mmCIF file of C-alpha atoms and ligand atoms in Angstrom:
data_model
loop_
_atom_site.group_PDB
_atom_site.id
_atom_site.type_symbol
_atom_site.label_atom_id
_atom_site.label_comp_id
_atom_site.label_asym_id
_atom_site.label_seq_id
_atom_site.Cartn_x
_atom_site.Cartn_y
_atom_site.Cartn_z
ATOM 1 C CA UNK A 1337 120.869 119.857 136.826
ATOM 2 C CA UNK A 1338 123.835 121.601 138.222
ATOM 3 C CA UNK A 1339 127.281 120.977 139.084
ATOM 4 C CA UNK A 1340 128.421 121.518 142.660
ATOM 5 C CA UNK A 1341 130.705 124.069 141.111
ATOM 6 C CA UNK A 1342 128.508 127.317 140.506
ATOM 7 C CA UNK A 1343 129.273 128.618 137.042
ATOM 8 C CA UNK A 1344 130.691 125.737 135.582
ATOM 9 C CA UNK A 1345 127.934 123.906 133.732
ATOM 10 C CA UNK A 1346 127.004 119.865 134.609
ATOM 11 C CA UNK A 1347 129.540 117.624 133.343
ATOM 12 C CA UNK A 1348 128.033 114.767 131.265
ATOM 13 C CA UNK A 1349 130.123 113.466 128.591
ATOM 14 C CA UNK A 1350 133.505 111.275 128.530
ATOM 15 C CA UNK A 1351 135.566 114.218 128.000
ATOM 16 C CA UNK A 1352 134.098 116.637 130.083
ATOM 17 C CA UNK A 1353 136.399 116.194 133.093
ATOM 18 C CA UNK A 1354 139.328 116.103 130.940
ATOM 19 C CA UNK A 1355 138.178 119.994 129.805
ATOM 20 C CA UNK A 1356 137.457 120.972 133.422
ATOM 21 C CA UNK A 1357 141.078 119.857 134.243
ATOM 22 C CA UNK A 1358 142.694 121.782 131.711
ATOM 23 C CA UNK A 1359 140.657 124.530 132.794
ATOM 24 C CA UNK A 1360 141.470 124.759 136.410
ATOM 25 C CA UNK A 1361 144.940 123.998 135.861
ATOM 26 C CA UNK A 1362 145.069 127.062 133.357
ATOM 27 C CA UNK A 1363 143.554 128.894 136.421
ATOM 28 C CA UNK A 1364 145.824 127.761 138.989
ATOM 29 C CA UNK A 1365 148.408 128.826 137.154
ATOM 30 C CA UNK A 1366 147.071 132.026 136.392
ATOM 31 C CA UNK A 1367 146.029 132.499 140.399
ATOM 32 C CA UNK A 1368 149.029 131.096 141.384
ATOM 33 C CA UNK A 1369 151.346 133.860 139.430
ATOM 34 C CA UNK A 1370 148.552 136.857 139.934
ATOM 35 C CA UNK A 1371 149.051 136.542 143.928
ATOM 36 C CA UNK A 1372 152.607 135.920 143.672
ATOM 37 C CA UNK A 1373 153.563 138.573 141.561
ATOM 38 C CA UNK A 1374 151.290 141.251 143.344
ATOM 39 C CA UNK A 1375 152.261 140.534 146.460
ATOM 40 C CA UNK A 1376 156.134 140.992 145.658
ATOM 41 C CA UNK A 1377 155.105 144.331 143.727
ATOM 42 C CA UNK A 1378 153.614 145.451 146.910
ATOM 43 C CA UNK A 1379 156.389 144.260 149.241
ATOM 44 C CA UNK A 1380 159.136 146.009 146.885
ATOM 45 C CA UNK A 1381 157.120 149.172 146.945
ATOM 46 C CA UNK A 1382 157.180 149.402 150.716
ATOM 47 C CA UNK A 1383 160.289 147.866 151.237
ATOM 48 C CA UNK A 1384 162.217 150.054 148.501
ATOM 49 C CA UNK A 1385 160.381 153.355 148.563
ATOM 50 C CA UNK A 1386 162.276 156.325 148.887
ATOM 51 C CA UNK A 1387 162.974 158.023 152.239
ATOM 52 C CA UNK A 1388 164.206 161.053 151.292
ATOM 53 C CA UNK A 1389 163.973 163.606 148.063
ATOM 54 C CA UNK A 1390 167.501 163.606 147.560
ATOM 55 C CA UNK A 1391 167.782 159.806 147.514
ATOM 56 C CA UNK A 1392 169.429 158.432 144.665
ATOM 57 C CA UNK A 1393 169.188 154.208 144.079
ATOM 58 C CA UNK A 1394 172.130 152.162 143.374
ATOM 59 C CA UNK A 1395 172.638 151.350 139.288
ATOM 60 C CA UNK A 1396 171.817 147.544 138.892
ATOM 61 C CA UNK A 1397 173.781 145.623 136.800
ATOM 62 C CA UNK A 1398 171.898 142.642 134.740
ATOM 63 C CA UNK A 1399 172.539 138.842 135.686
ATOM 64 C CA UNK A 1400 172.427 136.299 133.207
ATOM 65 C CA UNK A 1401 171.682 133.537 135.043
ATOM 66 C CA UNK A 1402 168.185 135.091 136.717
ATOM 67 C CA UNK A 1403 167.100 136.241 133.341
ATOM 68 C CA UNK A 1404 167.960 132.324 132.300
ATOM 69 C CA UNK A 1405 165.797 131.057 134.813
ATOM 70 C CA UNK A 1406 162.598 133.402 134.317
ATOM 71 C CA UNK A 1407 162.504 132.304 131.087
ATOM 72 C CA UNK A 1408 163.065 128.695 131.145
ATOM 73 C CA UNK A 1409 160.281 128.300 134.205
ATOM 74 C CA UNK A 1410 157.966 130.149 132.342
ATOM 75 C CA UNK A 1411 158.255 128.206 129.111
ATOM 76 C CA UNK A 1412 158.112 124.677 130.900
ATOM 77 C CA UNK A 1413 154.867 125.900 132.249
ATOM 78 C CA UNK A 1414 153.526 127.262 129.399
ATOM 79 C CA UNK A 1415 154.591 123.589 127.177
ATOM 80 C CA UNK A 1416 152.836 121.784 130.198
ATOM 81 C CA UNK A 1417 149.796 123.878 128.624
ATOM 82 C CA UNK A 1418 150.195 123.743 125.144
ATOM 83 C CA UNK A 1419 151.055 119.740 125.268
ATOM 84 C CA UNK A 1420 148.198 118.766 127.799
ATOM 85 C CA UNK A 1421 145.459 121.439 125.697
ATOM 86 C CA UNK A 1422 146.865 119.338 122.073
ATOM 87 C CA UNK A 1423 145.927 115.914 123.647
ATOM 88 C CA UNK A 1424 142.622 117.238 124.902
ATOM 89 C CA UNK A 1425 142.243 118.404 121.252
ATOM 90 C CA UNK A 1426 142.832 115.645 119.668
ATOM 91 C CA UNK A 1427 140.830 113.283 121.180
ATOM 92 C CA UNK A 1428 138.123 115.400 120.392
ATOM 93 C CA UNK A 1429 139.025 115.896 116.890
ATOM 94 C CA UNK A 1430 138.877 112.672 115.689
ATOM 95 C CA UNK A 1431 135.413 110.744 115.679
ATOM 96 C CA UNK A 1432 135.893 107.310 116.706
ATOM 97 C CA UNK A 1433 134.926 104.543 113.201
ATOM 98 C CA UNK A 1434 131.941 102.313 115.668
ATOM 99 C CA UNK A 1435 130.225 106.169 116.615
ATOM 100 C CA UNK A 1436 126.402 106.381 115.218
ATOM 101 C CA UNK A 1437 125.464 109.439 113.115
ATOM 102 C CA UNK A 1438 123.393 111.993 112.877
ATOM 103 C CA UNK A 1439 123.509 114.791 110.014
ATOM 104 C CA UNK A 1440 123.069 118.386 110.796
ATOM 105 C CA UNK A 1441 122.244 121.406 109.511
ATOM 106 C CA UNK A 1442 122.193 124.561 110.694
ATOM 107 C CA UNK A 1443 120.131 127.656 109.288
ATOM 108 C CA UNK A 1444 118.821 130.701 110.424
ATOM 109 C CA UNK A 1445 118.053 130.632 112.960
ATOM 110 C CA UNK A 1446 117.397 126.386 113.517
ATOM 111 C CA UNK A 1447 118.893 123.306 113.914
ATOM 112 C CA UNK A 1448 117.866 120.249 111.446
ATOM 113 C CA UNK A 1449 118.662 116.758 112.378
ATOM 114 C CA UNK A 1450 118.500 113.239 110.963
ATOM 115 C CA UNK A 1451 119.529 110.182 112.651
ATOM 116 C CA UNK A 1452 120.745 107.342 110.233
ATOM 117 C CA UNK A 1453 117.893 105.370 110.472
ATOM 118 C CA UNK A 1454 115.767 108.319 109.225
ATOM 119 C CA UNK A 1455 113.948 110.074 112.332
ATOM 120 C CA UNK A 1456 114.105 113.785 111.490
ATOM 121 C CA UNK A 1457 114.181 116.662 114.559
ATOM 122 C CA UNK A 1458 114.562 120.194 115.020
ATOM 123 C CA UNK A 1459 116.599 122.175 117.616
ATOM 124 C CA UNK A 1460 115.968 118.247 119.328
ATOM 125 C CA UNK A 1461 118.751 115.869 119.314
ATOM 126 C CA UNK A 1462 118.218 112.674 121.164
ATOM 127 C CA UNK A 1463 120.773 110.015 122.016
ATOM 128 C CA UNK A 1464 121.314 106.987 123.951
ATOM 129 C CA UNK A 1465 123.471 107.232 126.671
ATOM 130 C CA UNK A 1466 126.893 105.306 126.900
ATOM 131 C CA UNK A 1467 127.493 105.400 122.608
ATOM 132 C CA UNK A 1468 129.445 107.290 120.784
ATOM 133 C CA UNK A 1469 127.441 109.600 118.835
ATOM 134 C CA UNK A 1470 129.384 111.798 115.685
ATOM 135 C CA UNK A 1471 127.557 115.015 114.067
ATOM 136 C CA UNK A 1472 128.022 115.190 109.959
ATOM 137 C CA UNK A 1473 127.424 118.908 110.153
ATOM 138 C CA UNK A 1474 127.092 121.777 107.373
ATOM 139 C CA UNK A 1475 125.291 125.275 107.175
ATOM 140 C CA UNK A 1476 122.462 126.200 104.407
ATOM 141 C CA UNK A 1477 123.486 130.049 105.017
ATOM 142 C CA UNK A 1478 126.108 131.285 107.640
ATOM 143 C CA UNK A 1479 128.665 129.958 110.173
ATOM 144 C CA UNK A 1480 126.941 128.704 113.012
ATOM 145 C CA UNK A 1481 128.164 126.923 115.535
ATOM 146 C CA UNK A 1482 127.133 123.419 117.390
ATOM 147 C CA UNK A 1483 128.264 124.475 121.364
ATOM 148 C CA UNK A 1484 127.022 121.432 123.954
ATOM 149 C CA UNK A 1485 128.162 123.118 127.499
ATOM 150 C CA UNK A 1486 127.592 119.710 129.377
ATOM 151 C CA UNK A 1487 129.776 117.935 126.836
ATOM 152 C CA UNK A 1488 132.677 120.610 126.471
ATOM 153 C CA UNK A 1489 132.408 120.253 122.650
ATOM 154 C CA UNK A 1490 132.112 122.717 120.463
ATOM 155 C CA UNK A 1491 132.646 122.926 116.692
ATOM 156 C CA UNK A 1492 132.198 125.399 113.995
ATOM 157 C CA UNK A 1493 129.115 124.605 110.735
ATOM 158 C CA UNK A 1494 130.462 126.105 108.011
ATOM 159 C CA UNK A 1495 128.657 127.187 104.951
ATOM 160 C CA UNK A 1496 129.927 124.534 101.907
ATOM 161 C CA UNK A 1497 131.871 121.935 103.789
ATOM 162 C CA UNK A 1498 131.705 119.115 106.602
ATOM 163 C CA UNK A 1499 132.430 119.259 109.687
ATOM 164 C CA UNK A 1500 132.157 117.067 112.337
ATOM 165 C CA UNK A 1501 131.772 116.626 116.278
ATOM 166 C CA UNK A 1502 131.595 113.687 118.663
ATOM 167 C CA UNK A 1503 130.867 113.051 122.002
ATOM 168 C CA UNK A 1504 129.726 110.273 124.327
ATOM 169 C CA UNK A 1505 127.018 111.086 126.706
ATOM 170 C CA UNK A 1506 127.638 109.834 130.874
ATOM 171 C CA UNK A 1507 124.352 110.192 132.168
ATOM 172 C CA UNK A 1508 120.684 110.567 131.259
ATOM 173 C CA UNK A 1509 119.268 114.220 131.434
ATOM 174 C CA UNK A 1510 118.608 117.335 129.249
ATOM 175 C CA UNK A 1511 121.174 119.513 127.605
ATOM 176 C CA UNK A 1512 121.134 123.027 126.453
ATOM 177 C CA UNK A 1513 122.152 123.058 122.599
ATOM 178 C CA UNK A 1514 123.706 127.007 121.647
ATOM 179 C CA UNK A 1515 124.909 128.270 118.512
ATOM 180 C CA UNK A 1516 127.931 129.896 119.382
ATOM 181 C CA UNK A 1517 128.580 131.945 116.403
ATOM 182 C CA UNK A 1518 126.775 135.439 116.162
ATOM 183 C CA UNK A 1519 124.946 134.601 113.019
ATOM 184 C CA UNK A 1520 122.310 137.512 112.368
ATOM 185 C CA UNK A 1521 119.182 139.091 114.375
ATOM 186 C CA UNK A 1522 117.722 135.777 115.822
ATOM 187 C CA UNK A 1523 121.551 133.943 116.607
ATOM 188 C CA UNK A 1524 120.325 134.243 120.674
ATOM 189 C CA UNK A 1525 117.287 132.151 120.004
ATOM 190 C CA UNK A 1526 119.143 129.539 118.096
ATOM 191 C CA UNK A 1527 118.994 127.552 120.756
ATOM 192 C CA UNK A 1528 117.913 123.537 121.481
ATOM 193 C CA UNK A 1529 118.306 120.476 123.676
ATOM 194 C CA UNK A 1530 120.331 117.626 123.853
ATOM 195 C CA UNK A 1531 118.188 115.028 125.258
ATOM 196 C CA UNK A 1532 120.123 112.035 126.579
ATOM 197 C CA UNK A 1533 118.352 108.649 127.315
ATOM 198 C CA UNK A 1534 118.847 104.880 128.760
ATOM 199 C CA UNK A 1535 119.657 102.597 126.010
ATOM 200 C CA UNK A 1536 115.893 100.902 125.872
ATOM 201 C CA UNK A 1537 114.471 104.208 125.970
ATOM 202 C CA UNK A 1538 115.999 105.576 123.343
ATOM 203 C CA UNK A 1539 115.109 102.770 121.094
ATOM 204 C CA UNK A 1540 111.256 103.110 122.371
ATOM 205 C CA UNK A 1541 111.897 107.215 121.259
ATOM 206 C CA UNK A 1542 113.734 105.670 117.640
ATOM 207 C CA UNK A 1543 110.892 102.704 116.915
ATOM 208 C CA UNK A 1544 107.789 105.727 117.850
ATOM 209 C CA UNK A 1545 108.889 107.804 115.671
ATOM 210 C CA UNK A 1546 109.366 106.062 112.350
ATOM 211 C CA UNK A 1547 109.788 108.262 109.398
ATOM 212 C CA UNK A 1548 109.565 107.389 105.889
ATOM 213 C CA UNK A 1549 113.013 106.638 104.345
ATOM 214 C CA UNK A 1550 116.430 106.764 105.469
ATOM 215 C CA UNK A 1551 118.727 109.203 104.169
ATOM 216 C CA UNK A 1552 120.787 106.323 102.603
ATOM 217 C CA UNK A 1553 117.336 105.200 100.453
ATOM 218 C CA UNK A 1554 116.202 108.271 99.978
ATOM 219 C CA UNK A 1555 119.660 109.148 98.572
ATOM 220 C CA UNK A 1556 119.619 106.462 96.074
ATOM 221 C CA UNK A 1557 116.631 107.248 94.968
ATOM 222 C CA UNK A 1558 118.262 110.683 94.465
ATOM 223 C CA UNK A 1559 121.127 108.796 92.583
ATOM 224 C CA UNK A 1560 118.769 106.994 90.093
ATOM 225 C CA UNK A 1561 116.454 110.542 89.391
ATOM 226 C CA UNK A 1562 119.635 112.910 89.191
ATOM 227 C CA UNK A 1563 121.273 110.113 86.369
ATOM 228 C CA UNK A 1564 124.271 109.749 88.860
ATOM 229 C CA UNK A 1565 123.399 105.878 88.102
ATOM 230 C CA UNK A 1566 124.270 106.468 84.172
ATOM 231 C CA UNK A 1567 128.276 107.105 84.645
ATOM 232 C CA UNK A 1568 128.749 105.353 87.888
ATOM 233 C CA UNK A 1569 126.161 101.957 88.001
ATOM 234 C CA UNK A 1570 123.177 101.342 89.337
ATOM 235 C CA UNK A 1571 124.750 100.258 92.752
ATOM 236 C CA UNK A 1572 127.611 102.131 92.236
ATOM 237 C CA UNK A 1573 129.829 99.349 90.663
ATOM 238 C CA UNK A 1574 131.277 102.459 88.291
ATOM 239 C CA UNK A 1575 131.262 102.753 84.255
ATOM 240 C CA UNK A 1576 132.283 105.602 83.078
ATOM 241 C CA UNK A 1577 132.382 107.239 86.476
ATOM 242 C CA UNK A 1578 134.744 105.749 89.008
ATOM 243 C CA UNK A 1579 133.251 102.990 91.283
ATOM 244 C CA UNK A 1580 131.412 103.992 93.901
ATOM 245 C CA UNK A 1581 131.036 100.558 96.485
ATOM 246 C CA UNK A 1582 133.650 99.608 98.756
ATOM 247 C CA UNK A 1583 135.243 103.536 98.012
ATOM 248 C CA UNK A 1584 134.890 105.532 101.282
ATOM 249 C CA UNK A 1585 137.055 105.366 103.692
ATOM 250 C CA UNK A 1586 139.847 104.240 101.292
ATOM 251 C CA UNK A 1587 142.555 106.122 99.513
ATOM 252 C CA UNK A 1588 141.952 106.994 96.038
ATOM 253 C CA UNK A 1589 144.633 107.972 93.334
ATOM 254 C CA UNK A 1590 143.930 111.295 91.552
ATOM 255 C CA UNK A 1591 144.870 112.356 87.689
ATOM 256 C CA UNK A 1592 147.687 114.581 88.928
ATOM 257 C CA UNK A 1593 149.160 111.970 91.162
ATOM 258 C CA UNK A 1594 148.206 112.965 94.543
ATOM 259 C CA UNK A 1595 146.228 110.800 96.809
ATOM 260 C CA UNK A 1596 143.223 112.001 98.537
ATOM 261 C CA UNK A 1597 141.058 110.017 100.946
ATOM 262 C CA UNK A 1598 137.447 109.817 100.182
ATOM 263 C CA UNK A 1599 135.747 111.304 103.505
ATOM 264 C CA UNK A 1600 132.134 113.188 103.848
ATOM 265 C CA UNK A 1601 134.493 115.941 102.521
ATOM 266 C CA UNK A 1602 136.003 114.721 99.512
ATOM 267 C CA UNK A 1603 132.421 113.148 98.807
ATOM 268 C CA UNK A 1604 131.024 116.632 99.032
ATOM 269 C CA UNK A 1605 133.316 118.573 97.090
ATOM 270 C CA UNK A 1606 133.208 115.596 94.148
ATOM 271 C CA UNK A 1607 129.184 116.708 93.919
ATOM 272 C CA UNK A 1608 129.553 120.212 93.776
ATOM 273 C CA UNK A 1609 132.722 120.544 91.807
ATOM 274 C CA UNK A 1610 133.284 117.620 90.237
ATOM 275 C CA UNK A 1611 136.438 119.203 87.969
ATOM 276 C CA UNK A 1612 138.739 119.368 91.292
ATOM 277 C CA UNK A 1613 140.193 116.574 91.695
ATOM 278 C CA UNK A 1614 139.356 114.196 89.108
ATOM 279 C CA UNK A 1615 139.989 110.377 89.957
ATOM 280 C CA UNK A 1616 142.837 108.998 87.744
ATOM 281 C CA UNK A 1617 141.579 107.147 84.476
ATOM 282 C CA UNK A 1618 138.449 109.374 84.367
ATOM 283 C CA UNK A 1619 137.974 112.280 82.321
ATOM 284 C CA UNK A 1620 136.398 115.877 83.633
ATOM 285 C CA UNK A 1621 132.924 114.695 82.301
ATOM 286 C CA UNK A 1622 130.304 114.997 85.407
ATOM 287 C CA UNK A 1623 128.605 118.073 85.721
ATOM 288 C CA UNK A 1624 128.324 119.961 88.567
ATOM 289 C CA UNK A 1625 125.656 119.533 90.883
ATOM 290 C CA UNK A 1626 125.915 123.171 92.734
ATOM 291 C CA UNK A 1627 122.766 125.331 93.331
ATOM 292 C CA UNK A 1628 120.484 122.351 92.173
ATOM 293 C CA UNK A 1629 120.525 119.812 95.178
ATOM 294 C CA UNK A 1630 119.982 121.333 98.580
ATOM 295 C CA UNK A 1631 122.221 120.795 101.865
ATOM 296 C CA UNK A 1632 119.472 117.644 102.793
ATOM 297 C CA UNK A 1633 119.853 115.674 99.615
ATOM 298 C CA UNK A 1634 123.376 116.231 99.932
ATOM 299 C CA UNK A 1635 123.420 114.700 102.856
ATOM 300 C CA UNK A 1636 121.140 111.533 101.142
ATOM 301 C CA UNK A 1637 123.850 111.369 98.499
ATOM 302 C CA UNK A 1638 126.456 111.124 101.035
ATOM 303 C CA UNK A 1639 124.724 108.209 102.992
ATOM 304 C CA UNK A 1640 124.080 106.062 100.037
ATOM 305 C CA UNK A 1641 127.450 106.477 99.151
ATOM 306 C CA UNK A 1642 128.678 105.186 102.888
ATOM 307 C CA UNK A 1643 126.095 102.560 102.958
ATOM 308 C CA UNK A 1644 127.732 101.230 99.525
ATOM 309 C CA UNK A 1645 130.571 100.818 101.735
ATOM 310 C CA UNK A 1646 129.346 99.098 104.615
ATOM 311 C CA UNK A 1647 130.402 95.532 105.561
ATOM 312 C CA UNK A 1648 127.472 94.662 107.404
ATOM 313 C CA UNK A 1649 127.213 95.337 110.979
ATOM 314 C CA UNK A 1650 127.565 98.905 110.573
ATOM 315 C CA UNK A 1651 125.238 101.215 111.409
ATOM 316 C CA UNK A 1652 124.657 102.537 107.788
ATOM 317 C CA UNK A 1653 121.744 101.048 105.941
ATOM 318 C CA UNK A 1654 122.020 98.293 103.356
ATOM 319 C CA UNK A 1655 121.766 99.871 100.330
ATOM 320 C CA UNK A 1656 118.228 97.670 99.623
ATOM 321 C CA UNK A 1657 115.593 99.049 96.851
ATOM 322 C CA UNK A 1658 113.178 101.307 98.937
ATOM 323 C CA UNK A 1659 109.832 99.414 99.093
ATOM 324 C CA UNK A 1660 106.290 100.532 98.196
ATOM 325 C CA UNK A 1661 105.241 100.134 102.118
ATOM 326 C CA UNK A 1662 108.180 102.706 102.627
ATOM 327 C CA UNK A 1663 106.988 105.193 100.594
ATOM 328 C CA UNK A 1664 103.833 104.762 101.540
ATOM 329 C CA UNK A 1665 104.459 105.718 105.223
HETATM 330 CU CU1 LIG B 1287 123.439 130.248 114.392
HETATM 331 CU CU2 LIG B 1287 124.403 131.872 115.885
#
């Protein structure tokens, strides 16, 4: 598919045309100034060239007021830019709370995927068209980078932290996937697709290609065998450990008394360094989890956790005992 504009790749997400205005205002501008400045250099060199040797110009004298109004034009402009770029920004930042997720990690040179409900892919992402999808993203090695041209989204995967993109697809098709972050020999070929489909469709694709658990059950089963369940309940009603359930989301009181709120982030760092930031009324007695759970169960701890705070309705999955049929799969 391409966009009647050649060069400019096919627009197919909510915020896509809100990009390509920036864009071609930026470049108006920048046309706009190029031909008018250039064609007044031109017209002063012909207009005020010297006729003779012995020619000697008249001094100029500064004036206050033009050097008042080539800078205040200039900086209107250039806040027209920097307000209209934050807003773009910002809604882009921010995932929206109703979005369905998928986890992501890069490594070299792939992309690994897991929807919610379980269904793995690589360098394959496929979503319904019309929802709002958000990307839980981290790295097993390097920075990569998770670049969607027909979305005009972007965002870095970083190497021991969450990020996280969003985007709502407009219209069915397939979408190049890049990693936009030179990342070693094979970065070029870290490549994939974005496949957008109808609604019914993409629950046909979801329902044919059942996998075995979900990352929230196989993440409690990760919370029983790692002893998690010893210090903070079997269903994460707390003990020793703070309270899991009903947590994310919320604001939680620290020892030193700052506040943090417990994101993917905050759920991350907790696992690996558990020291950090130590909820108030518990002492520094977890140990850390760092080197011994890979980026995938990582992301299993981190959905069991969410599911323990889901109030029905929500996408997450209940956080119900995994069943024999389940593993059997
Ligand atoms: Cu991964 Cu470039």
């Amino acid at each position: 598919m391409q966009s009647w504009i050649p060069l400019v790749p096919d627009s197919a997400s909510t915020f896509s045309w809100q990009v390509d205005a920036l864009y071609f205002y930026l470049s108006g501008v920048t046309l706009f100034f190029s031909l008018l400045i250039s064609s007044v250099l031109i017209f002063f060199v012909i207009r005020y060239r010297r006729r003779t040797p012995w020619e000697i110009p008249r001094p100029v004298a500064g004036s206050h007021k033009l050097e008042t109004v080539w800078t205040i034009i200039p900086f209107l402009i250039a806040m027209t830019m920097f307000g209209w770029g934050a807003r773009v920004y910002f809604t882009q930042y921010k995932a929206p709370a109703d979005a369905i997720e998928v986890y992501v990690v890069g490594k070299q040179w792939m992309w690994k995927l897991q929807h919610a409900t379980g269904q793995r892919e690589i360098n394959q992402l496929h979503v319904p068209v019309g929802r709002k999808v958000k990307l839980i993203m981290t790295s097993e090695d390097v920075i990569h980078d998770f670049f969607v041209p027909a979305f005009r989204t972007k965002a870095d995967v970083v190497p021991g932290k969450y990020t996280t993109l969003w985007f709502e697809a407009t219209k069915p098709g397939t979408y190049h996937l890049f990693c936009a972050e030179y990342c070693g020999m094979n970065h070029s070929g870290m490549t994939g697709s974005v496949i957008v489909m109808e609604p019914r469709e993409f629950d046909n694709w979801l329902s044919g290609n059942t996998s075995s658990t979900t990352p929230a059950v196989a993440g409690q089963q990760l919370f029983q065998t790692l002893g998690c369940a010893s210090c903070h309940g079997a269903n994460g009603e707390g003990g020793r450990g703070p309270a899991l359930a009903g947590a994310f989301g919320k604001e939680t009181e620290l020892q030193d008394g700052n506040k943090v709120t417990v994101d993917e982030r905050y759920v991350r760092e907790s696992i690996i360094n558990p020291q950090l930031k130590l909820v108030k009324g518990f002492g520094p007695i977890m140990p850390t989890f760092q080197g011994q759970i890979s980026e995938d169960q990582l992301v299993q701890l981190l959905a069991f956790f969410k599911s323990l705070s889901a109030s029905g309705g929500g996408q997450a999955q209940a956080p119900t005992a995994p069943s024999p049929t389940q593993n059997q799969k």
